[in-house]
Short mmCIF file of C-alpha atoms in Angstrom, two decimals:
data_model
loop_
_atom_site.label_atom_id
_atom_site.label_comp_id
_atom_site.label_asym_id
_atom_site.label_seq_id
_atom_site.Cartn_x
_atom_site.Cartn_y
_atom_site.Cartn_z
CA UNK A 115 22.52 12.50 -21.29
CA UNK A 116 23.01 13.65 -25.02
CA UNK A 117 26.04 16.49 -24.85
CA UNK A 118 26.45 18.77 -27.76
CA UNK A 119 26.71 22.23 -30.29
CA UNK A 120 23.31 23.27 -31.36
CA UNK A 121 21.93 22.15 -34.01
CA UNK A 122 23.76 18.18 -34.05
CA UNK A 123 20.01 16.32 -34.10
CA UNK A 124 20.23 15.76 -30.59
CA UNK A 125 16.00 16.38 -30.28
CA UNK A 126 15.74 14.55 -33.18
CA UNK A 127 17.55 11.26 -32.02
CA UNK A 128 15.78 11.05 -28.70
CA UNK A 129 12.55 11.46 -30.67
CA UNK A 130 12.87 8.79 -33.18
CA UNK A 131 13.68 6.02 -30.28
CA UNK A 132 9.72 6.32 -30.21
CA UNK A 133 9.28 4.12 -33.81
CA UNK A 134 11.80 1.56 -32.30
CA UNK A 135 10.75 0.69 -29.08
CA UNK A 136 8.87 -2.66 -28.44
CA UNK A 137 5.10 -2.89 -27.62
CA UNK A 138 3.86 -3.46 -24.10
CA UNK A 139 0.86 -4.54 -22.33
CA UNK A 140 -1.01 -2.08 -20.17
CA UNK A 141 -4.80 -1.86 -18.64
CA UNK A 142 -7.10 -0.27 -20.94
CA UNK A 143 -7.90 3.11 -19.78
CA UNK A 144 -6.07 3.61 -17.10
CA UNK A 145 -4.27 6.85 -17.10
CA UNK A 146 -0.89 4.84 -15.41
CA UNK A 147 -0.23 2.65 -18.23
CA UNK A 148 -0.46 -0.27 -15.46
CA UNK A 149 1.60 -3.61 -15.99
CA UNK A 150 -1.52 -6.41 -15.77
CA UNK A 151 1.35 -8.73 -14.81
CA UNK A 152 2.30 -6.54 -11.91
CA UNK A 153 -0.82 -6.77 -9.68
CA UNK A 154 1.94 -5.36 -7.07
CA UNK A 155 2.12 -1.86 -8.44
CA UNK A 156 -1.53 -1.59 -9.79
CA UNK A 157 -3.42 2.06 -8.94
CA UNK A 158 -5.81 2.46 -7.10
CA UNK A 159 -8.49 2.51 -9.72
CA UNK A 160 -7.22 -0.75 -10.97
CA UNK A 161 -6.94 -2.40 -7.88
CA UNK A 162 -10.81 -1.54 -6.86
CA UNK A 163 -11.88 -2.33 -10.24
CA UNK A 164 -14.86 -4.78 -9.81
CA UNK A 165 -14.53 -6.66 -13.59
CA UNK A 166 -11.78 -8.27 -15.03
CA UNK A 167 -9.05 -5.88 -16.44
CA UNK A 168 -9.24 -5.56 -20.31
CA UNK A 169 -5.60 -5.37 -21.69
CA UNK A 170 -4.23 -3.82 -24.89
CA UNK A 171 -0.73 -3.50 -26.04
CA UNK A 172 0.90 -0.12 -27.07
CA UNK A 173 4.58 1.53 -28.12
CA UNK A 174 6.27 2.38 -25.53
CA UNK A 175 6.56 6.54 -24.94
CA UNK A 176 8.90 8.91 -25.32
CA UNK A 177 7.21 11.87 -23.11
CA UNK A 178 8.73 15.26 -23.73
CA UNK A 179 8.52 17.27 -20.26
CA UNK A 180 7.89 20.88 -21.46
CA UNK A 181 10.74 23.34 -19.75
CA UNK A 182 8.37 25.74 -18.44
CA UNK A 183 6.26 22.92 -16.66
CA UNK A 184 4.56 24.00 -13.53
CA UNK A 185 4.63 21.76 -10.66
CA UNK A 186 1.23 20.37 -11.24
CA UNK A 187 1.86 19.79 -15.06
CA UNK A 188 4.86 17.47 -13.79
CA UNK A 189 3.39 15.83 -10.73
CA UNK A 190 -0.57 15.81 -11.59
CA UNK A 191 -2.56 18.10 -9.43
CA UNK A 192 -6.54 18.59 -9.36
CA UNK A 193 -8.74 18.88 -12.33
CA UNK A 194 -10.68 22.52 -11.91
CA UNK A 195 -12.49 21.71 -15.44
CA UNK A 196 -14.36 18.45 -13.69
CA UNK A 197 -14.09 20.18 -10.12
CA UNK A 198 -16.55 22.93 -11.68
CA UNK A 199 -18.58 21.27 -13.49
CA UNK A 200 -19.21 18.16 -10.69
CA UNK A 201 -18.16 20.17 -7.56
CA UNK A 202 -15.90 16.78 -6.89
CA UNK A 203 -12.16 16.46 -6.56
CA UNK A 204 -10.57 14.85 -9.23
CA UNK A 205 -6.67 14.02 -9.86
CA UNK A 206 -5.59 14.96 -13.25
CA UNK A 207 -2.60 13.05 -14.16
CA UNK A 208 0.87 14.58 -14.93
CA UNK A 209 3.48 13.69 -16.70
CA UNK A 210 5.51 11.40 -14.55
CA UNK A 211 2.24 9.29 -15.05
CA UNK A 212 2.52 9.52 -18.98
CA UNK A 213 6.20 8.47 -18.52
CA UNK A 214 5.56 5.17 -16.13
CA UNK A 215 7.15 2.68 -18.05
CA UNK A 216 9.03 4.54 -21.12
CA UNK A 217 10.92 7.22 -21.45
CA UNK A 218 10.71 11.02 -20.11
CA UNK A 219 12.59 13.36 -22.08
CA UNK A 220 14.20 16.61 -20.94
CA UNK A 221 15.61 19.16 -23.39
CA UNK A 222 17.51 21.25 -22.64
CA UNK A 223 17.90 19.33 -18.90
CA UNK A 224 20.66 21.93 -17.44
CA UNK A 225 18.19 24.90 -17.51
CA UNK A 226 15.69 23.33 -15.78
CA UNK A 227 14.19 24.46 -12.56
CA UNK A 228 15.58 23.11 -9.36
CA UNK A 229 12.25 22.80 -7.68
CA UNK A 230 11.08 20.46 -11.05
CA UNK A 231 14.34 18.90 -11.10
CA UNK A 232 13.84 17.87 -7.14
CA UNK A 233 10.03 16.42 -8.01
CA UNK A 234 11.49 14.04 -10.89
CA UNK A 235 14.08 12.80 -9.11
CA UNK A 236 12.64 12.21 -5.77
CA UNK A 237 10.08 10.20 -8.45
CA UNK A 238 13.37 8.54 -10.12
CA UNK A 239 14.63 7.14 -6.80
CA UNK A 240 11.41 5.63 -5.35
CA UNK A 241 9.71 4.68 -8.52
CA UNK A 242 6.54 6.23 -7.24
CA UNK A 243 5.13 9.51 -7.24
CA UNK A 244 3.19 11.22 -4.45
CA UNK A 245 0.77 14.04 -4.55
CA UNK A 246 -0.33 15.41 -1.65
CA UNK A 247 -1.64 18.99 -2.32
CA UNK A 248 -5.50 20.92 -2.16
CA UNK A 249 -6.82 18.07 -0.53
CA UNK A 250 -5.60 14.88 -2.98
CA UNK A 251 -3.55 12.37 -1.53
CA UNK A 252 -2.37 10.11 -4.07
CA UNK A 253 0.49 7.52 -5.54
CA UNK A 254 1.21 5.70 -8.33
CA UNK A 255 4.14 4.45 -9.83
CA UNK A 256 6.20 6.20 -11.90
CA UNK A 257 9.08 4.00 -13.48
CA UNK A 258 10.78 5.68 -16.22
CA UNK A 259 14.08 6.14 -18.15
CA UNK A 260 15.30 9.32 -17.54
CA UNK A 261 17.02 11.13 -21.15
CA UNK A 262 18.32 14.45 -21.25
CA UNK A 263 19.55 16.36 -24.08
CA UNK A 264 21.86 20.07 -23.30
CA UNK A 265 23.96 22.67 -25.03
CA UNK A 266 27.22 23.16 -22.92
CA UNK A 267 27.33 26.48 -24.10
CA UNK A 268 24.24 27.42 -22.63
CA UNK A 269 25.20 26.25 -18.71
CA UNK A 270 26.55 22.98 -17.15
CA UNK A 271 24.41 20.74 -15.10
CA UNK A 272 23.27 20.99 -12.00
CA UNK A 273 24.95 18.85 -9.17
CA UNK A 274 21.68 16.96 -8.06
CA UNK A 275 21.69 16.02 -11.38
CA UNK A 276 25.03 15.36 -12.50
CA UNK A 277 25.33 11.44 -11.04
CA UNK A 278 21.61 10.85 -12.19
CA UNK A 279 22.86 10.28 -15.93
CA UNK A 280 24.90 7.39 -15.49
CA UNK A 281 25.62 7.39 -19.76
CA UNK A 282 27.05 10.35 -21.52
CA UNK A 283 27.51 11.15 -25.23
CA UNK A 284 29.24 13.90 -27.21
CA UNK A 285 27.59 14.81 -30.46
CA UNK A 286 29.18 17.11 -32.80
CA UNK A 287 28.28 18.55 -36.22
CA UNK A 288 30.05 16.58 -39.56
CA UNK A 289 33.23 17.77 -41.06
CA UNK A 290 33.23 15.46 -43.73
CA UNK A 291 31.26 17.78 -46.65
CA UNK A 292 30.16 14.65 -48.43
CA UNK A 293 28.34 13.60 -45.13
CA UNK A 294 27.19 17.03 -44.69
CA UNK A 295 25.90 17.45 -48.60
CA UNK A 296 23.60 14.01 -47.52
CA UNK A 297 22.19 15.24 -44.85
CA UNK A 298 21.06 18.25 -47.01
CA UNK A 299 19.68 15.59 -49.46
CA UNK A 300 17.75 13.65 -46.59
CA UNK A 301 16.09 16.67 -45.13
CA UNK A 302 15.54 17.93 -48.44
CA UNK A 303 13.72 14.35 -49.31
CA UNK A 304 11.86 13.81 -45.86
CA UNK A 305 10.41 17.41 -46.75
CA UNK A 306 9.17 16.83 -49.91
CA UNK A 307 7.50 13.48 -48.53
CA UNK A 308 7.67 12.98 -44.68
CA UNK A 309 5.38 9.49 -45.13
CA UNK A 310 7.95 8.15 -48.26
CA UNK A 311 10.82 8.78 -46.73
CA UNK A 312 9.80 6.56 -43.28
CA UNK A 313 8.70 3.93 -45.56
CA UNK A 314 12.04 4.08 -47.22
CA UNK A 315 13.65 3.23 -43.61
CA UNK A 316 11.12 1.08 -42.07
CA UNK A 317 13.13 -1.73 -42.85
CA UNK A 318 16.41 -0.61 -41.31
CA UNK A 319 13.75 0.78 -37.85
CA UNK A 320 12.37 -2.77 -37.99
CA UNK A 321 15.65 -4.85 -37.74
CA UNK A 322 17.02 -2.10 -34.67
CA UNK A 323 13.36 -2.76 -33.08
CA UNK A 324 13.69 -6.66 -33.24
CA UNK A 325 17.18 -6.34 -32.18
CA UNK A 326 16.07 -4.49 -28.85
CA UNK A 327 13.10 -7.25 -28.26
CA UNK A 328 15.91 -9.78 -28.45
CA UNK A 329 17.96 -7.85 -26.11
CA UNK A 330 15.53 -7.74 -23.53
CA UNK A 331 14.51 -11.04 -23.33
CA UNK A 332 17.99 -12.47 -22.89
CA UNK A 333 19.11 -9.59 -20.56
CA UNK A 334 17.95 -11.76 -17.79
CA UNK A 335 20.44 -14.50 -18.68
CA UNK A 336 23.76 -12.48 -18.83
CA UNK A 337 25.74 -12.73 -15.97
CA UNK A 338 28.73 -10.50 -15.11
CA UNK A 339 32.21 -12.27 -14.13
CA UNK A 340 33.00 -11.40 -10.54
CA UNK A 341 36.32 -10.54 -11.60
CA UNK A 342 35.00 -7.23 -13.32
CA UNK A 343 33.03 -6.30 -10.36
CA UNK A 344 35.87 -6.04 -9.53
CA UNK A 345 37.36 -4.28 -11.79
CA UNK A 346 34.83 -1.90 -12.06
CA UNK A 347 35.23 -1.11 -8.27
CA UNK A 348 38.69 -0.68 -8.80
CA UNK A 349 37.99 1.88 -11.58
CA UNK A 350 35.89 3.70 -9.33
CA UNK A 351 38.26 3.85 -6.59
CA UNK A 352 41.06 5.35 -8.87
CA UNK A 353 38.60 8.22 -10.24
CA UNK A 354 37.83 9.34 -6.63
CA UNK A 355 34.14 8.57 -7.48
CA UNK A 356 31.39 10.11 -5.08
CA UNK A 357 29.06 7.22 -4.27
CA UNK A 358 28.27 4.18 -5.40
CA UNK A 359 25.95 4.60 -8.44
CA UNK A 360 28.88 4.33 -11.14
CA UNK A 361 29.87 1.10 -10.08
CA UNK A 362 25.94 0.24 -10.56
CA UNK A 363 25.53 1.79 -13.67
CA UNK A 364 28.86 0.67 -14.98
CA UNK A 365 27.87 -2.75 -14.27
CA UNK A 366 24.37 -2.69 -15.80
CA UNK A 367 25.67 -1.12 -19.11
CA UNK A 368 28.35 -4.16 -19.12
CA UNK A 369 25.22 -7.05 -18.75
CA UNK A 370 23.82 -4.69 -22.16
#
């Protein structure tokens, strides 16, 4: 969750994590993004597929969830375009399905509906979603990292939400006017010449992007002291937390 004033890039940050994420390796044309080397949580269509899967490797997403979405939009719901024209029921895909394995992004996450809020995280907590609506019945899994970005001004959070986020940061505007007279200079240059000025920091993207690679791979081999499990329990105790994802989250952000 990304807390701040308006206008402190907070859009803009979440957006850009899209040119450093890693590539991955998903089934070509299925509208899942399915993990080849998770035969466990291929779709349907994948599983029933009669040839051998071709693969192809792509960025991971960051998928914006509009804050007007409708139900369907969110979930997936039938396809009237190809239910007129073939008279047969067809599931079009939502965007928990664009989001399986990357990143759904919520702005402006505190004035979102409660009825939207309950279908992303009931998809959250079970890493699946289910649609079962105008005769569909259908699941597939929807794995994501869920990033919000909110103007306190404008409304706090609401409490089914409030533990979901287990990292928070503050942004603020600059009060250094040297800082501030740069950031006029870099708009004013990424304006003139949106393709130049990427180029300019593709080396600086590149390093952060390897950097995250390495991360991941040697994630698996950090191992947290039992002593700060400890710790971290004890910290949780003190602050009178409500149920037990802190101590989770706290430890996860630790092994990072």
């Amino acid at each position: 969750l990304i807390r701040g004033e308006k206008g402190t890039a907070k859009s803009t940050a979440v957006r850009a994590l899209a040119d450093l994420l890693p590539e991955i390796r998903v089934v070509q044309g299925c509208p899942f993004g399915c993990d080849p080397d998770r035969p466990d949580e291929l779709c349907d269509v994948c599983r029933k597929a009669k040839t051998e899967h071709r693969i192809k490797r792509r960025r991971i997403r960051v998928v914006p969830l509009p804050l007007n979405a409708t139900e369907d939009r969110v979930a997936g719901g039938i396809d009237f375009n190809e239910a007129v024209k073939s008279g047969m029921r067809c599931f079009s895909p939502g965007v928990l399905a664009m989001a399986h394995r990357g990143i759904l992004y919520v702005d402006e996450v505190n004035l979102l509906d409660d009825h939207i809020v309950d279908v992303i995280l009931d998809a959250a907590a079970s890493g699946r979603n289910r649609v079962e609506r105008e005769g569909i019945s259908i699941t597939h899994a929807s794995r994501f990292i869920l990033v919000g970005t909110m103007n306190p001004e404008e409304g706090e959070l609401r409490p089914q939400l409030l533990d979901r986020f287990g990292l928070c940061v503050e942004t603020a505007s600059e009060k250094e006017p040297d800082v501030r007279t740069e950031l006029m200079v870099r708009r004013e240059a990424f304006d003139l010449d949106p393709s130049g000025f990427q180029l300019r920091y593709e080396k600086d993207n590149d390093v952060v992007a390897r950097q995250i690679v390495a991360g991941r791979d040697l994630l698996p081999q950090v191992v947290l002291p039992s002593h700060l499990r400890g710790l971290i329990a004890e910290i949780c105790t003190e602050n009178h937390v409500a149920g037990h994802r802190a101590d989770l989250v706290m430890e996860q952000a630790a092994r990072a």
